[in-house]
Each structure stands twice: as C-alpha cells, then as structure tokens.
Amino acid sequence: MVANHEQAKEQGLLWPGPAWKAHVEAVGELRELERGRQLEPDGPWLRLAREAREWPGPRVLISMEWLVACRPHQISAAIESLAPGRVEVICTARDLLRTFVTQWQEMTKNRRPWGWSQFVEEMLANRPGPVCRAFWWQQDVPVILRKWGKLVSSERVHLVTVPPERSDPELLWQRFCSVLDLDGTSFLSPRHTNDSLGVVSAGLMQRVNVRAIDQGVADADYKQVFQGTLAINILAGKRGAEQAIAVSEEVDTWIRARAERMVKKLRRLDINVVGRVEDLLPGSALEGREPDDVDDAELLDACVDALVSLGLSQLQALQRARAKNQQLRQQIAALRERNVALSRQPDARGVRTRIRGAMSHGRAGVGRLIHRRGDAP
C-alpha cells in the first residue's frame, strides 16, 4: 500500500504516514501501553490517529500484524483515539500447515534461537512458554477475532482468507480490496517482498541467532545487520536455489487436526468471511525437507556464500561512500572558487558575501554562508 497511497487517495482511502515505519512505530507504542496509562499526545500512535481523524475522505487504513496481539485495554485505546470514526477490523489468515513452517522461518529472521526440533516438540505438546506464545499470539485466529469482536460489532469484523495454493495470485488482493471498496486493478506491485528463507538458510539463521544472543548483540544492531542485511538482503535471495521447509507425517497429522478444530470455531463466529473458511484447511502435503535433515556440509557452504555476499555488500557500501566524498570535495572546491570571485567583486551597496568551505586532511567539511554589511576588512 505504501507504493500506491496516492492512487488509494484518489479513491477516498488514506494510508496515513505514508511510510511503513509510521505504522510500525504507532502499533509498537500501542502494544506497550500499560493498563491505566494514556498514550503520549505527540507519540506515534496518536499522530497517526490525528491524521486519520483529519482526513476528509470516507476510509483510512492502518495495517500492521502486531495489532493481532493487542490486549483489550489497548484495543479500547485505539478505538477511542479514532472516534468519532467507525472502526472495522480486517484479519487475513492462511491454512495452518503453510503457517506452521512460515512462522518458524520468520522467527529465525527475528532473533529467535529455537531450533526446529524444539519448536516442533513444544508446539505438539502445547507446552506453556515462549515458543507456543510466540506462535499462537499471531495465529490463533478464533481467539484474535473474538477479542476484537468484543469491542467492535460483529458486522464490522472481516476475515479475509488466503486462497489455496495454485489459485489466481491476484485473488487475495481482490478479496482484500473488496472489503475496502477499492479498485486495486491498476495498483503497482510492491518492489520488495517478504521472501521466505529456504531450509538451509533458515537453519543457518537459527544458529546465528544463538551466537548473537550469547555475544549480547543489541536488538537495533541485530535488525540492521543480521536481519536486514544477512537474512533479508542475502539469504532470502537464495530461496530459489534451496528446498522449502516440510514437516514429518506426525506433524502434518497434528496440524490438520488442529486446523479442523480452528475452522469449526470460526464457523460459529458471526463475522464477515471474505473467501471461504475452508481455505484455512491444509491442502496437499508440503514438498521439501525438515530443517534437522540439513547436514553440516550444507550449512558450511551456506555460511561461506553468506560471508562472500556480506563482503561484497560492504565493498559496495564503501564505493558509494567514496563516490559521495568525491562529490562533496568537488562541491567544496566550487564553493572556494566562488568565494574568491565574490570577495573581489563588492556589490553596489558595499556588501560582500563570503562563502567559507572547510576541508582538512582530505575530508569534506561544512559550508557556511556569512553575510556582512559595510566595507570588508
């Protein structure tokens, strides 16, 4: 939606921000709101809400996956901040089998240290703890919809189902647009996609996470280097050369049974389903292999490839910095020449303008404009 916010505006839909970062920061602040506390008046959520309230058009879209984890008091705060506007909820969901493997590899891109065996064991045992909590807070669709449905009337709660595999790739987008009364046929496709990792790369990232945590890598540094550069820019690009993640027959059976129970609960909810609730039942078995089947030789090859790619990335960054420095040097040289010329040619009022550029030891300095009246000393 970021790339198409202007086209959306023409149809009466505001995507506030419009940068994606504005939605991330806003929902992040909302999720941290403690019971009994108020949102910061100039904080990211209320800035976004203020933009939404001031929009003269009929619709505003705020979208970020962390909204599913909001607690009741956080949901209330969000709704109150958007009054007198009418809040509607749109939840997208896909079948549990694809979700199961996708969620684990997403965890490996987000600093989670849990190996595949631990993830599977704790999920099948429904063991209370961080693994199950990290999965179900985003994926227990009936719980999510009931939670929001307590504060938003049922006719304003929409479940958009992801079509089965081999469906028209535009069908999900069409379903989503139908809820927004939006014609998205002419919208641009996003330039960046959140590509999944292959089975080898996901295993490599999980091991990187363990070491990063052991060495105390800060969250901000992790996001920039390990998540942004390594996982997203490098390893995700190797997805086509790797096998996908699959599950064992035991896990497949467990997931299908759990999905059946979830669909039965959803059928009992009085909500608007866009698509079919049966879309959330797994189709054919996944092709690929389990992460634990990846051997050390494959991980070593992936590690070497990643190191080379990281090195090339650093070289490209260095080349860009050198080019920028050269450009700044040329600009400063031009300013110096102009300074000399202007200092020799006073204007009719006796005003001289001097432009000083500073550069020492080959480094670009700061240009300053100094305006003086009267005779030059």
Short mmCIF file of C-alpha atoms in Angstrom, two decimals:
data_model
loop_
_atom_site.label_atom_id
_atom_site.label_comp_id
_atom_site.label_asym_id
_atom_site.label_seq_id
_atom_site.Cartn_x
_atom_site.Cartn_y
_atom_site.Cartn_z
CA MET A 1 0.00 0.00 0.00
CA VAL A 2 2.96 2.32 0.56
CA ALA A 3 3.72 2.44 -3.17
CA ASN A 4 0.07 3.08 -4.02
CA HIS A 5 -1.02 5.56 -1.37
CA GLU A 6 -1.62 8.32 -3.92
CA GLN A 7 -3.84 6.08 -6.07
CA ALA A 8 -5.69 4.99 -2.93
CA LYS A 9 -6.28 8.63 -2.00
CA GLU A 10 -7.95 9.21 -5.36
CA GLN A 11 -10.48 6.54 -4.36
CA GLY A 12 -11.07 8.03 -0.92
CA LEU A 13 -8.75 5.77 1.09
CA LEU A 14 -5.99 7.29 3.20
CA TRP A 15 -2.87 5.32 4.03
CA PRO A 16 -1.52 7.58 6.81
CA GLY A 17 2.16 8.09 7.32
CA PRO A 18 2.63 7.32 4.46
CA ALA A 19 5.85 5.47 5.31
CA TRP A 20 5.51 1.90 6.59
CA LYS A 21 7.72 2.89 9.52
CA ALA A 22 4.94 5.16 10.82
CA HIS A 23 2.60 2.16 11.18
CA VAL A 24 5.29 0.02 12.80
CA GLU A 25 6.14 2.68 15.38
CA ALA A 26 2.49 3.50 16.06
CA VAL A 27 1.40 -0.08 16.68
CA GLY A 28 4.60 -0.74 18.64
CA GLU A 29 3.71 2.09 21.02
CA LEU A 30 0.11 0.86 21.31
CA ARG A 31 1.30 -2.66 22.17
CA GLU A 32 3.45 -1.30 25.00
CA LEU A 33 0.62 0.71 26.58
CA GLU A 34 0.08 -0.38 30.17
CA ARG A 35 -3.36 -0.63 31.72
CA GLY A 36 -4.44 2.67 33.25
CA ARG A 37 -1.90 4.71 31.29
CA GLN A 38 -2.50 7.14 28.44
CA LEU A 39 -0.87 7.27 25.02
CA GLU A 40 1.63 10.10 24.54
CA PRO A 41 -0.14 13.10 22.91
CA ASP A 42 2.72 13.54 20.43
CA GLY A 43 3.54 9.84 20.23
CA PRO A 44 3.45 7.82 17.00
CA TRP A 45 0.00 6.26 17.54
CA LEU A 46 -1.86 9.48 18.28
CA ARG A 47 -0.05 11.22 15.40
CA LEU A 48 -1.37 8.53 13.07
CA ALA A 49 -4.83 8.71 14.66
CA ARG A 50 -4.90 12.50 14.31
CA GLU A 51 -4.05 12.21 10.62
CA ALA A 52 -6.86 9.67 10.26
CA ARG A 53 -9.43 11.89 12.01
CA GLU A 54 -8.49 14.91 9.89
CA TRP A 55 -8.83 13.01 6.61
CA PRO A 56 -11.99 14.25 4.82
CA GLY A 57 -12.39 11.06 2.81
CA PRO A 58 -14.53 8.06 3.76
CA ARG A 59 -11.87 5.50 4.68
CA VAL A 60 -8.48 5.18 6.41
CA LEU A 61 -6.34 2.04 6.59
CA ILE A 62 -3.92 1.32 9.45
CA SER A 63 -2.22 -2.03 8.96
CA MET A 64 0.39 -3.86 10.99
CA GLU A 65 0.47 -7.51 12.05
CA TRP A 66 1.18 -6.70 15.71
CA LEU A 67 -2.39 -5.45 16.05
CA VAL A 68 -3.49 -9.06 16.46
CA ALA A 69 -1.66 -9.22 19.80
CA CYS A 70 -3.28 -6.12 21.33
CA ARG A 71 -4.85 -6.58 24.75
CA PRO A 72 -8.40 -5.37 25.46
CA HIS A 73 -7.29 -2.07 27.05
CA GLN A 74 -5.00 -1.42 24.07
CA ILE A 75 -7.83 -2.14 21.63
CA SER A 76 -10.06 0.27 23.58
CA ALA A 77 -7.39 2.97 23.44
CA ALA A 78 -7.06 2.53 19.67
CA ILE A 79 -10.81 2.73 19.08
CA GLU A 80 -11.21 5.78 21.33
CA SER A 81 -8.37 7.59 19.55
CA LEU A 82 -10.17 7.20 16.22
CA ALA A 83 -13.58 8.42 17.43
CA PRO A 84 -15.99 9.50 16.10
CA GLY A 85 -14.86 7.36 13.18
CA ARG A 86 -16.28 3.85 12.85
CA VAL A 87 -13.62 1.18 13.31
CA GLU A 88 -13.68 -2.02 11.27
CA VAL A 89 -11.31 -4.95 11.67
CA ILE A 90 -9.75 -6.89 8.79
CA CYS A 91 -7.85 -10.08 9.62
CA THR A 92 -6.11 -12.13 6.93
CA ALA A 93 -5.34 -15.79 7.58
CA ARG A 94 -3.92 -18.74 5.69
CA ASP A 95 -4.00 -22.51 6.19
CA LEU A 96 -2.25 -23.75 9.31
CA LEU A 97 0.20 -26.07 7.54
CA ARG A 98 1.81 -23.30 5.50
CA THR A 99 1.59 -21.00 8.50
CA PHE A 100 3.43 -23.50 10.72
CA VAL A 101 6.59 -23.65 8.60
CA THR A 102 6.44 -19.99 7.58
CA GLN A 103 6.20 -18.84 11.16
CA TRP A 104 9.28 -20.82 12.25
CA GLN A 105 11.44 -19.42 9.47
CA GLU A 106 10.12 -15.92 10.26
CA MET A 107 11.24 -16.49 13.83
CA THR A 108 14.74 -17.27 12.57
CA LYS A 109 14.76 -13.84 10.89
CA ASN A 110 13.70 -12.18 14.13
CA ARG A 111 16.37 -13.25 16.63
CA ARG A 112 14.58 -16.36 17.91
CA PRO A 113 17.08 -19.05 18.93
CA TRP A 114 14.74 -22.06 18.87
CA GLY A 115 15.81 -24.95 16.68
CA TRP A 116 13.30 -26.87 14.59
CA SER A 117 13.17 -29.84 16.98
CA GLN A 118 12.46 -27.63 19.97
CA PHE A 119 9.81 -25.71 18.05
CA VAL A 120 8.02 -28.86 16.91
CA GLU A 121 8.23 -30.58 20.30
CA GLU A 122 6.83 -27.65 22.25
CA MET A 123 4.10 -26.92 19.72
CA LEU A 124 2.83 -30.51 19.60
CA ALA A 125 2.91 -30.75 23.39
CA ASN A 126 1.21 -27.34 23.67
CA ARG A 127 3.81 -26.59 26.30
CA PRO A 128 3.35 -23.22 28.04
CA GLY A 129 6.30 -21.00 27.28
CA PRO A 130 7.81 -18.58 24.78
CA VAL A 131 7.61 -20.90 21.75
CA CYS A 132 3.85 -21.52 21.85
CA ARG A 133 3.18 -17.97 22.97
CA ALA A 134 5.19 -16.51 20.06
CA PHE A 135 3.25 -18.68 17.60
CA TRP A 136 -0.32 -18.53 18.83
CA TRP A 137 -0.48 -14.82 19.67
CA GLN A 138 -0.35 -14.24 15.90
CA GLN A 139 -2.01 -17.39 14.57
CA ASP A 140 -4.92 -18.35 16.85
CA VAL A 141 -7.45 -16.72 14.55
CA PRO A 142 -10.64 -17.51 16.55
CA VAL A 143 -9.13 -16.03 19.71
CA ILE A 144 -7.95 -12.92 17.85
CA LEU A 145 -11.35 -12.30 16.25
CA ARG A 146 -13.29 -12.89 19.47
CA LYS A 147 -11.00 -10.47 21.30
CA TRP A 148 -11.54 -7.67 18.80
CA GLY A 149 -15.20 -8.64 18.35
CA LYS A 150 -15.93 -7.81 21.99
CA LEU A 151 -15.23 -4.15 21.26
CA VAL A 152 -16.19 -3.94 17.57
CA SER A 153 -19.62 -5.14 16.44
CA SER A 154 -19.54 -8.44 14.54
CA GLU A 155 -20.72 -6.99 11.21
CA ARG A 156 -17.57 -4.85 11.22
CA VAL A 157 -15.19 -7.79 11.72
CA HIS A 158 -13.89 -9.24 8.44
CA LEU A 159 -11.87 -12.42 7.94
CA VAL A 160 -10.07 -12.48 4.59
CA THR A 161 -8.79 -15.97 3.80
CA VAL A 162 -5.69 -16.63 1.74
CA PRO A 163 -6.74 -18.77 -1.26
CA PRO A 164 -5.34 -22.30 -1.59
CA GLU A 165 -2.11 -22.84 -3.46
CA ARG A 166 -2.31 -22.71 -7.27
CA SER A 167 -5.14 -20.17 -7.06
CA ASP A 168 -5.08 -16.93 -9.04
CA PRO A 169 -2.23 -14.93 -7.44
CA GLU A 170 -4.39 -11.78 -7.61
CA LEU A 171 -7.32 -13.34 -5.74
CA LEU A 172 -6.14 -12.44 -2.23
CA TRP A 173 -5.57 -8.82 -3.27
CA GLN A 174 -9.03 -8.73 -4.85
CA ARG A 175 -10.61 -10.06 -1.67
CA PHE A 176 -8.79 -7.51 0.46
CA CYS A 177 -9.76 -4.64 -1.84
CA SER A 178 -13.41 -5.69 -1.77
CA VAL A 179 -13.56 -5.02 1.97
CA LEU A 180 -12.11 -1.54 1.42
CA ASP A 181 -14.39 -0.72 -1.55
CA LEU A 182 -11.19 -0.25 -3.50
CA ASP A 183 -10.41 -0.92 -7.15
CA GLY A 184 -6.84 -2.13 -6.98
CA THR A 185 -6.50 -3.40 -10.54
CA SER A 186 -4.21 -0.54 -11.57
CA PHE A 187 -2.08 -0.53 -8.42
CA LEU A 188 1.64 -1.16 -8.66
CA SER A 189 3.04 -4.43 -7.39
CA PRO A 190 5.34 -3.92 -4.39
CA ARG A 191 9.04 -3.68 -5.22
CA HIS A 192 10.05 -5.54 -2.08
CA THR A 193 8.56 -8.78 -0.85
CA ASN A 194 8.99 -10.54 2.44
CA ASP A 195 10.53 -13.67 0.93
CA SER A 196 10.77 -16.81 2.99
CA LEU A 197 14.08 -18.50 3.68
CA GLY A 198 14.92 -21.91 2.30
CA VAL A 199 15.51 -24.84 4.61
CA VAL A 200 19.31 -24.39 4.74
CA SER A 201 19.26 -20.62 5.20
CA ALA A 202 16.65 -20.84 7.96
CA GLY A 203 18.82 -23.35 9.80
CA LEU A 204 21.83 -21.07 9.39
CA MET A 205 19.94 -18.04 10.76
CA GLN A 206 18.77 -20.02 13.78
CA ARG A 207 22.38 -20.84 14.63
CA VAL A 208 23.43 -17.23 14.05
CA ASN A 209 20.73 -16.13 16.50
CA VAL A 210 22.11 -18.38 19.22
CA ARG A 211 25.59 -16.86 18.84
CA ALA A 212 24.26 -13.30 18.54
CA ILE A 213 22.34 -13.68 21.80
CA ASP A 214 25.34 -15.26 23.53
CA GLN A 215 27.52 -12.31 22.48
CA GLY A 216 24.99 -9.71 23.59
CA VAL A 217 24.20 -8.18 20.21
CA ALA A 218 21.73 -5.32 20.77
CA ASP A 219 18.30 -5.51 19.14
CA ALA A 220 18.87 -2.44 16.96
CA ASP A 221 22.20 -3.79 15.71
CA TYR A 222 20.66 -7.20 15.06
CA LYS A 223 17.86 -5.71 12.98
CA GLN A 224 20.25 -3.71 10.83
CA VAL A 225 22.99 -6.27 10.25
CA PHE A 226 21.65 -9.77 10.83
CA GLN A 227 18.00 -9.32 9.94
CA GLY A 228 18.21 -6.56 7.34
CA THR A 229 21.46 -7.41 5.58
CA LEU A 230 22.04 -11.12 6.17
CA ALA A 231 18.55 -12.61 6.34
CA ILE A 232 16.54 -10.33 4.04
CA ASN A 233 19.07 -8.94 1.57
CA ILE A 234 21.28 -12.02 1.21
CA LEU A 235 19.73 -15.31 2.35
CA ALA A 236 16.19 -14.60 1.13
CA GLY A 237 17.64 -14.12 -2.35
CA LYS A 238 18.89 -17.72 -2.32
CA ARG A 239 15.38 -19.11 -1.78
CA GLY A 240 15.06 -20.36 -5.34
CA ALA A 241 18.23 -22.46 -5.05
CA GLU A 242 17.15 -24.21 -1.84
CA GLN A 243 14.46 -26.68 -0.91
CA ALA A 244 11.48 -25.49 1.09
CA ILE A 245 10.74 -26.48 4.67
CA ALA A 246 8.50 -29.52 5.09
CA VAL A 247 7.15 -31.41 8.09
CA SER A 248 7.06 -35.04 9.15
CA GLU A 249 3.93 -37.17 8.80
CA GLU A 250 3.35 -36.89 12.55
CA VAL A 251 3.47 -33.10 12.46
CA ASP A 252 1.30 -32.99 9.33
CA THR A 253 -1.39 -35.06 11.08
CA TRP A 254 -1.30 -32.86 14.18
CA ILE A 255 -1.58 -29.67 12.15
CA ARG A 256 -4.56 -30.94 10.14
CA ALA A 257 -6.43 -31.92 13.30
CA ARG A 258 -5.72 -28.54 14.88
CA ALA A 259 -6.85 -26.75 11.71
CA GLU A 260 -10.16 -28.67 11.73
CA ARG A 261 -10.84 -27.50 15.28
CA MET A 262 -9.95 -23.93 14.38
CA VAL A 263 -12.29 -23.90 11.37
CA LYS A 264 -15.17 -25.27 13.49
CA LYS A 265 -14.69 -22.38 15.94
CA LEU A 266 -14.62 -19.86 13.11
CA ARG A 267 -17.88 -21.19 11.65
CA ARG A 268 -19.58 -20.35 14.94
CA LEU A 269 -18.47 -16.71 14.83
CA ASP A 270 -20.91 -14.15 13.45
CA ILE A 271 -18.41 -12.33 11.24
CA ASN A 272 -17.98 -11.45 7.58
CA VAL A 273 -15.82 -14.07 5.84
CA VAL A 274 -14.32 -12.92 2.55
CA GLY A 275 -13.38 -16.11 0.76
CA ARG A 276 -14.14 -19.49 2.32
CA VAL A 277 -13.37 -20.56 5.85
CA GLU A 278 -12.38 -23.93 4.33
CA ASP A 279 -9.39 -22.13 2.76
CA LEU A 280 -7.79 -22.44 6.20
CA LEU A 281 -7.71 -26.24 5.96
CA PRO A 282 -4.35 -27.56 4.67
CA GLY A 283 -4.24 -28.87 1.15
CA SER A 284 -1.58 -31.23 -0.16
CA ALA A 285 1.47 -32.12 1.90
CA LEU A 286 4.40 -29.73 1.73
CA GLU A 287 7.30 -30.56 -0.56
CA GLY A 288 10.81 -30.18 0.81
CA ARG A 289 12.51 -31.48 3.92
CA GLU A 290 12.79 -30.82 7.60
CA PRO A 291 15.49 -28.43 8.83
CA ASP A 292 17.02 -31.13 11.03
CA ASP A 293 17.88 -33.10 7.88
CA VAL A 294 20.32 -30.38 6.76
CA ASP A 295 23.89 -31.57 7.38
CA ASP A 296 26.96 -29.61 8.47
CA ALA A 297 28.47 -29.55 4.97
CA GLU A 298 25.40 -27.76 3.60
CA LEU A 299 25.46 -25.28 6.46
CA LEU A 300 29.17 -24.63 5.86
CA ASP A 301 28.57 -23.94 2.16
CA ALA A 302 25.72 -21.57 3.02
CA CYS A 303 27.92 -19.84 5.58
CA VAL A 304 30.75 -19.31 3.06
CA ASP A 305 28.32 -17.96 0.46
CA ALA A 306 26.85 -15.60 3.04
CA LEU A 307 30.30 -14.35 4.10
CA VAL A 308 31.23 -13.59 0.50
CA SER A 309 27.93 -11.79 -0.05
CA LEU A 310 28.45 -9.78 3.14
CA GLY A 311 31.93 -8.81 1.97
CA LEU A 312 30.63 -7.70 -1.42
CA SER A 313 27.89 -5.73 0.31
CA GLN A 314 30.48 -3.91 2.40
CA LEU A 315 32.58 -3.17 -0.69
CA GLN A 316 29.56 -1.67 -2.45
CA ALA A 317 28.82 0.48 0.60
CA LEU A 318 32.45 1.62 0.65
CA GLN A 319 32.33 2.51 -3.05
CA ARG A 320 29.17 4.54 -2.51
CA ALA A 321 30.80 6.39 0.39
CA ARG A 322 33.89 7.15 -1.70
CA ALA A 323 31.75 8.47 -4.55
CA LYS A 324 29.84 10.67 -2.11
CA ASN A 325 33.06 12.02 -0.63
CA GLN A 326 34.38 12.83 -4.09
CA GLN A 327 31.16 14.67 -4.89
CA LEU A 328 31.45 16.70 -1.67
CA ARG A 329 35.08 17.58 -2.44
CA GLN A 330 34.05 18.86 -5.87
CA GLN A 331 31.26 20.94 -4.35
CA ILE A 332 33.64 22.46 -1.79
CA ALA A 333 36.18 23.28 -4.49
CA ALA A 334 33.46 25.04 -6.46
CA LEU A 335 32.41 26.99 -3.36
CA ARG A 336 36.02 28.06 -2.77
CA GLU A 337 36.32 29.34 -6.33
CA ARG A 338 33.07 31.24 -5.93
CA ASN A 339 34.29 32.67 -2.61
CA VAL A 340 37.40 34.07 -4.28
CA ALA A 341 35.38 35.59 -7.11
CA LEU A 342 32.79 37.17 -4.82
CA SER A 343 35.37 38.58 -2.42
CA ARG A 344 36.86 40.59 -5.30
CA GLN A 345 33.54 41.98 -6.55
CA PRO A 346 31.61 44.02 -3.95
CA ASP A 347 28.01 44.82 -4.85
CA ALA A 348 26.57 48.32 -5.26
CA ARG A 349 25.76 48.61 -1.55
CA GLY A 350 29.23 47.65 -0.45
CA VAL A 351 28.02 44.27 0.71
CA ARG A 352 30.36 41.34 0.34
CA THR A 353 29.37 37.72 0.68
CA ARG A 354 31.97 35.22 1.70
CA ILE A 355 31.49 31.53 1.41
CA ARG A 356 33.81 29.51 3.50
CA GLY A 357 34.33 25.85 2.95
CA ALA A 358 36.38 23.75 5.28
CA MET A 359 38.29 20.67 4.36
CA SER A 360 41.16 19.17 6.27
CA HIS A 361 43.13 16.04 5.68
CA GLY A 362 41.09 15.22 2.59
CA ARG A 363 37.74 15.15 4.47
CA ALA A 364 34.73 17.18 3.44
CA GLY A 365 33.82 19.95 5.86
CA VAL A 366 30.79 22.13 6.47
CA GLY A 367 29.98 25.04 4.16
CA ARG A 368 28.88 28.26 5.88
CA LEU A 369 27.23 31.35 4.39
CA ILE A 370 28.41 34.54 6.08
CA HIS A 371 26.72 37.82 5.13
CA ARG A 372 28.34 41.09 6.19
CA ARG A 373 27.40 44.74 5.63
CA GLY A 374 29.92 47.56 5.14
CA ASP A 375 33.47 47.55 3.94
CA ALA A 376 35.45 44.38 4.12
CA PRO A 377 38.44 44.48 6.49
#
